[in-house]
Coordinates of C-alpha atoms in Angstrom, one line a residue:
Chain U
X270 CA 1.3 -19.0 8.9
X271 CA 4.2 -17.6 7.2
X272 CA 1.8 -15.1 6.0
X273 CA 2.7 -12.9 2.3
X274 CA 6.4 -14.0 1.4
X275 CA 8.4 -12.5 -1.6
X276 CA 11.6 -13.8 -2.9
X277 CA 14.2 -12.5 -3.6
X278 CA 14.8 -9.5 -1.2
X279 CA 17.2 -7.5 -3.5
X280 CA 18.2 -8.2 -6.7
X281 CA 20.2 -6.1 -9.6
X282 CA 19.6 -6.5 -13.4
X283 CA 21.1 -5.3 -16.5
X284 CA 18.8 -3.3 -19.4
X285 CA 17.4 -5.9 -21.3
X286 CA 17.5 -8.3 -18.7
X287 CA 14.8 -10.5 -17.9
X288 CA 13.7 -12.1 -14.4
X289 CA 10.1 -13.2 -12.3
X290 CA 9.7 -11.8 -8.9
X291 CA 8.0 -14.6 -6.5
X292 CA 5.1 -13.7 -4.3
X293 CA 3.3 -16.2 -2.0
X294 CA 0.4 -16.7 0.5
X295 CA -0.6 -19.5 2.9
X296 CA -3.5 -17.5 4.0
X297 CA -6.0 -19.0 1.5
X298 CA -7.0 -15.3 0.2
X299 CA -8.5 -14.5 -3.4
X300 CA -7.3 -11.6 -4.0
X301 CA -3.9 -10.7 -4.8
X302 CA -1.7 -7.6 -6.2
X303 CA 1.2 -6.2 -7.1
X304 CA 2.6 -2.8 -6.4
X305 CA 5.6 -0.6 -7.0
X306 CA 6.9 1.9 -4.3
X307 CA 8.8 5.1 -6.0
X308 CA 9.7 7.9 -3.4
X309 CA 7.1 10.5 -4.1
X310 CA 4.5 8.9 -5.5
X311 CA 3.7 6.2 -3.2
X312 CA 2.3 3.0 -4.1
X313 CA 1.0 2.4 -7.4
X314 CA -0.7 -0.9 -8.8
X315 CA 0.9 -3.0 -11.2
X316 CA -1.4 -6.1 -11.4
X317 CA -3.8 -7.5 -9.4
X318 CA -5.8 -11.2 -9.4
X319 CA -9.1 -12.2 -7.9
X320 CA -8.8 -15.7 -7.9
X321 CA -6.6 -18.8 -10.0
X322 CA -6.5 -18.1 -13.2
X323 CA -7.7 -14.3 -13.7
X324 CA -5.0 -11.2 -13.7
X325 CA -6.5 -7.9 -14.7
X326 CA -4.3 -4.4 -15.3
X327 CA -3.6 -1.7 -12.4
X328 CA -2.3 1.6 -12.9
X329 CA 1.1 0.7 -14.3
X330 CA 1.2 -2.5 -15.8
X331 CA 3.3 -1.5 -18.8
X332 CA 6.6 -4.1 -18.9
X333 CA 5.3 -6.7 -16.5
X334 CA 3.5 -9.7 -16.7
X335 CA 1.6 -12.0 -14.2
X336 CA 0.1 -15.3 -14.2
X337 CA -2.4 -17.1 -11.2
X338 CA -2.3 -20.8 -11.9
X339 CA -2.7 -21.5 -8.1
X340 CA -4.2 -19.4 -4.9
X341 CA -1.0 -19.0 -3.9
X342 CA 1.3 -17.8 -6.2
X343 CA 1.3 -14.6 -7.7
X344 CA 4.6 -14.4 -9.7
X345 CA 5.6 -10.9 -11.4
X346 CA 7.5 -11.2 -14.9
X347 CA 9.7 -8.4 -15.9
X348 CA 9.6 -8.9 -19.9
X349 CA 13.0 -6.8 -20.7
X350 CA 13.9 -4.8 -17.6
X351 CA 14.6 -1.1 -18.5
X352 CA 16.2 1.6 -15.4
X353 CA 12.6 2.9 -14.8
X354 CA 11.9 -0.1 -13.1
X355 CA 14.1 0.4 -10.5
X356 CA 12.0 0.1 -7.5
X357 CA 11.3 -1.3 -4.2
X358 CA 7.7 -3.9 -5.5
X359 CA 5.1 -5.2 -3.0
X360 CA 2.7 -8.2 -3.4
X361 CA -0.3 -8.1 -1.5
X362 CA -3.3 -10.2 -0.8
X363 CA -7.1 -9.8 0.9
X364 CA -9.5 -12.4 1.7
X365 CA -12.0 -11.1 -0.5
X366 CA -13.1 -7.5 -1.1
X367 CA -17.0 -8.4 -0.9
X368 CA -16.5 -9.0 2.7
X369 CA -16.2 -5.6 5.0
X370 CA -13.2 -6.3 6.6
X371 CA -10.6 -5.1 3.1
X372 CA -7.3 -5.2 4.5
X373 CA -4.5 -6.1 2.5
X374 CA -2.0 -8.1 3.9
X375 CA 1.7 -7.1 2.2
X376 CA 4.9 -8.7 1.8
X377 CA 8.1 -7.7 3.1
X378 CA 9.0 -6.2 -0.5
X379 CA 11.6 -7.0 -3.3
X380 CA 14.0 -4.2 -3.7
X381 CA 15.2 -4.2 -7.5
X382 CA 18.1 -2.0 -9.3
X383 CA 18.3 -2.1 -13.2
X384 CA 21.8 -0.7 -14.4
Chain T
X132 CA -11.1 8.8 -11.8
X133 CA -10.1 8.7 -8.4
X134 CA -7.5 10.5 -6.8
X135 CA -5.6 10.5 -3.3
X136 CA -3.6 13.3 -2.4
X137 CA -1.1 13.4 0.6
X138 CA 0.2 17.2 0.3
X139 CA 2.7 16.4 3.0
X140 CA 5.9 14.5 1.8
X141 CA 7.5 15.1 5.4
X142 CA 6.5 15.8 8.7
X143 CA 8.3 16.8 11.7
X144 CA 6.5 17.2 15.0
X145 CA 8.1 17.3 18.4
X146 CA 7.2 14.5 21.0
X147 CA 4.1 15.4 22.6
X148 CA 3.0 17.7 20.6
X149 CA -0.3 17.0 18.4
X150 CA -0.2 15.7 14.9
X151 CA -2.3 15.7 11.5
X152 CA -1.2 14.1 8.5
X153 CA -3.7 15.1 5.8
X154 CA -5.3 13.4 3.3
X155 CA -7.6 14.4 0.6
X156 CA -9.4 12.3 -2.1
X157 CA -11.4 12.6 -5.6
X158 CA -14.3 10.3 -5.7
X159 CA -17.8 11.3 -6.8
X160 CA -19.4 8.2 -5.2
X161 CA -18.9 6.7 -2.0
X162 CA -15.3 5.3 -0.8
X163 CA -14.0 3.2 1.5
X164 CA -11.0 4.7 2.9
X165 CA -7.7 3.7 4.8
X166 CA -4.3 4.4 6.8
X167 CA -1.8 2.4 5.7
X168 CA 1.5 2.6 8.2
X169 CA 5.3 1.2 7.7
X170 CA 7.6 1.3 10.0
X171 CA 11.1 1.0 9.7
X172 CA 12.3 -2.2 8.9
X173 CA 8.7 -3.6 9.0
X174 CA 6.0 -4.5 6.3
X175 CA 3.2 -2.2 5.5
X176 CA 0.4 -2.6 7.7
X177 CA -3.6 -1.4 8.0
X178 CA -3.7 1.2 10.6
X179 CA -7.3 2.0 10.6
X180 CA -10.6 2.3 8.3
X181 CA -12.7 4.8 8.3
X182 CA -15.8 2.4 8.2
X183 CA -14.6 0.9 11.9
X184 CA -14.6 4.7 13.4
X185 CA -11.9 3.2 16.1
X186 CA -8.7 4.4 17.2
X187 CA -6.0 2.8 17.2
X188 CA -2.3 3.6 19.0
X189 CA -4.4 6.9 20.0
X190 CA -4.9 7.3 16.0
X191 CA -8.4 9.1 14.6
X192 CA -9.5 9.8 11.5
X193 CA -12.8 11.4 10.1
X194 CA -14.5 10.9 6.9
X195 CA -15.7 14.3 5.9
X196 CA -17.5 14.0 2.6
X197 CA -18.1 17.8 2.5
X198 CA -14.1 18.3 2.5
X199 CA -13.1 15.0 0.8
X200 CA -10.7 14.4 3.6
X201 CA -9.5 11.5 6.0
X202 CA -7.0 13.6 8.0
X203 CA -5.2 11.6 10.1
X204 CA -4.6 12.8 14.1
X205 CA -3.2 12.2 17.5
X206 CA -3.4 14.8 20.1
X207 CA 0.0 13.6 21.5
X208 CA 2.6 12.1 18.9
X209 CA 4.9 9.4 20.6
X210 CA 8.7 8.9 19.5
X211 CA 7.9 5.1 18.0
X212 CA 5.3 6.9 15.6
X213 CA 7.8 8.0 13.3
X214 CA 7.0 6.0 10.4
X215 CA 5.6 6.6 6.7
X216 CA 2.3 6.9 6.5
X217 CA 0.1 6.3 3.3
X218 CA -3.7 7.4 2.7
X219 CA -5.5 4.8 0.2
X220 CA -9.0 4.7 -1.1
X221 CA -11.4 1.8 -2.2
X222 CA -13.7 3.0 -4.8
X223 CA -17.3 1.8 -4.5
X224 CA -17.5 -2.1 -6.2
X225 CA -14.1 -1.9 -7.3
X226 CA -11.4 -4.8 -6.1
X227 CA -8.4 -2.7 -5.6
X228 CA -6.7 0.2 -3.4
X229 CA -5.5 3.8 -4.6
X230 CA -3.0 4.7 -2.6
X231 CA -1.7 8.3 -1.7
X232 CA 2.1 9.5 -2.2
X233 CA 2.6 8.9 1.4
X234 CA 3.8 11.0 4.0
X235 CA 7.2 10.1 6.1
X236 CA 6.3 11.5 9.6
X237 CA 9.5 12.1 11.7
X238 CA 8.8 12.4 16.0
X239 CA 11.8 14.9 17.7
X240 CA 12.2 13.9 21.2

């Protein structure tokens, strides 16, 4: 299994700019999320989905989108990017949280600069 | 609301030496709580839960409910621990972590 993969690994945009982060699982999980690492305030959720076809708000969902048409994609829209979205974002995914194991299972991160 | 509070941005402990990253939290019902770990270069990864009471890579951490605290320790820190370290908590029925600010834990040999 190739496990929680996020393309692409870096990427720069201009203000204004629009683009869709990809996140993908072949772990059959339910549950997947979106964060966004900023020094100092660790990690912060964006959006988060329990299953194909239902996206509900985190903590910071303010300029980003998301959409679950299948279990395994998870993609992240960035509407009109703006500098404070600079930031290193994380998808995530869990098998279910009604079982008592809960881990979350990350991806190795998209790094993104907006100019 | 709930809260997770890592006072600690950095830590630097010598090799050997015992370590304690703390973490506090602000729930009034009953949590489930974690320690997340990256290393560098590597993905974020579960450390341990509190529910499993294990240790892991000589890890421990208590749940004390008086406190509201899942301090983080290991009586004798080990150069590959270096690593930032993040607290999270899973409120009671809710589908989703809270994460602390995170603490970047430095070893000295």
């Amino acid at each position: 299994n190739a496990g929680v993969t996020q393309t692409p690994k870096f990427q720069v945009l201009k203000t204004g700019q629009s683009m869709t982060l990809q996140c993908a699982q072949d772990m059959n999980h339910e549950y997947m999320s979106w964060y966004r690492q900023d020094p100092g305030m660790g990690l912060r959720l964006i959006h988060y989905s329990v299953g194909a076809g239902i996206t509900d708000q985190g903590e910071v969902p303010n300029g980003y989108n998301v959409s679950r048409s299948t279990t395994e994609d998870f993609p992240l829209r960035l509407l009109s990017a703006a500098p404070s979205q600079t930031s290193v974002y994380f998808c995530a995914s869990t098998p279910s949280w009604g079982s008592s194991y809960n881990e979350q299972f990350f991806g190795p991160g998209t790094r993104l600069t907006v100019l | 609301a709930q809260r997770v509070t890592q006072p600690e941005k950095l830590l630097s402990v010598f090799k050997g030496a015992p370590v304690e990253l703390k973490c506090n939290y602000s729930y009034s019902g009953s949590p489930e709580l974690f320690w997340y770990v990256q290393y560098s270069r590597q993905r974020l990864q579960l450390l341990l839960r509190h529910i499993s009471r294990e240790s892991i890579k000589g890890f421990t951490a208590d749940l004390n409910k008086g406190e509201t605290s899942f301090h983080l320790k290991k009586p004798f820190a080990q150069e590959e621990d270096s690593a930032m370290y993040y607290c999270a908590l899973k409120p009671q029925g809710a589908q989703k972590l809270v994460f602390g600010q995170g603490t970047r834990l430095t070893i000295n040999p």
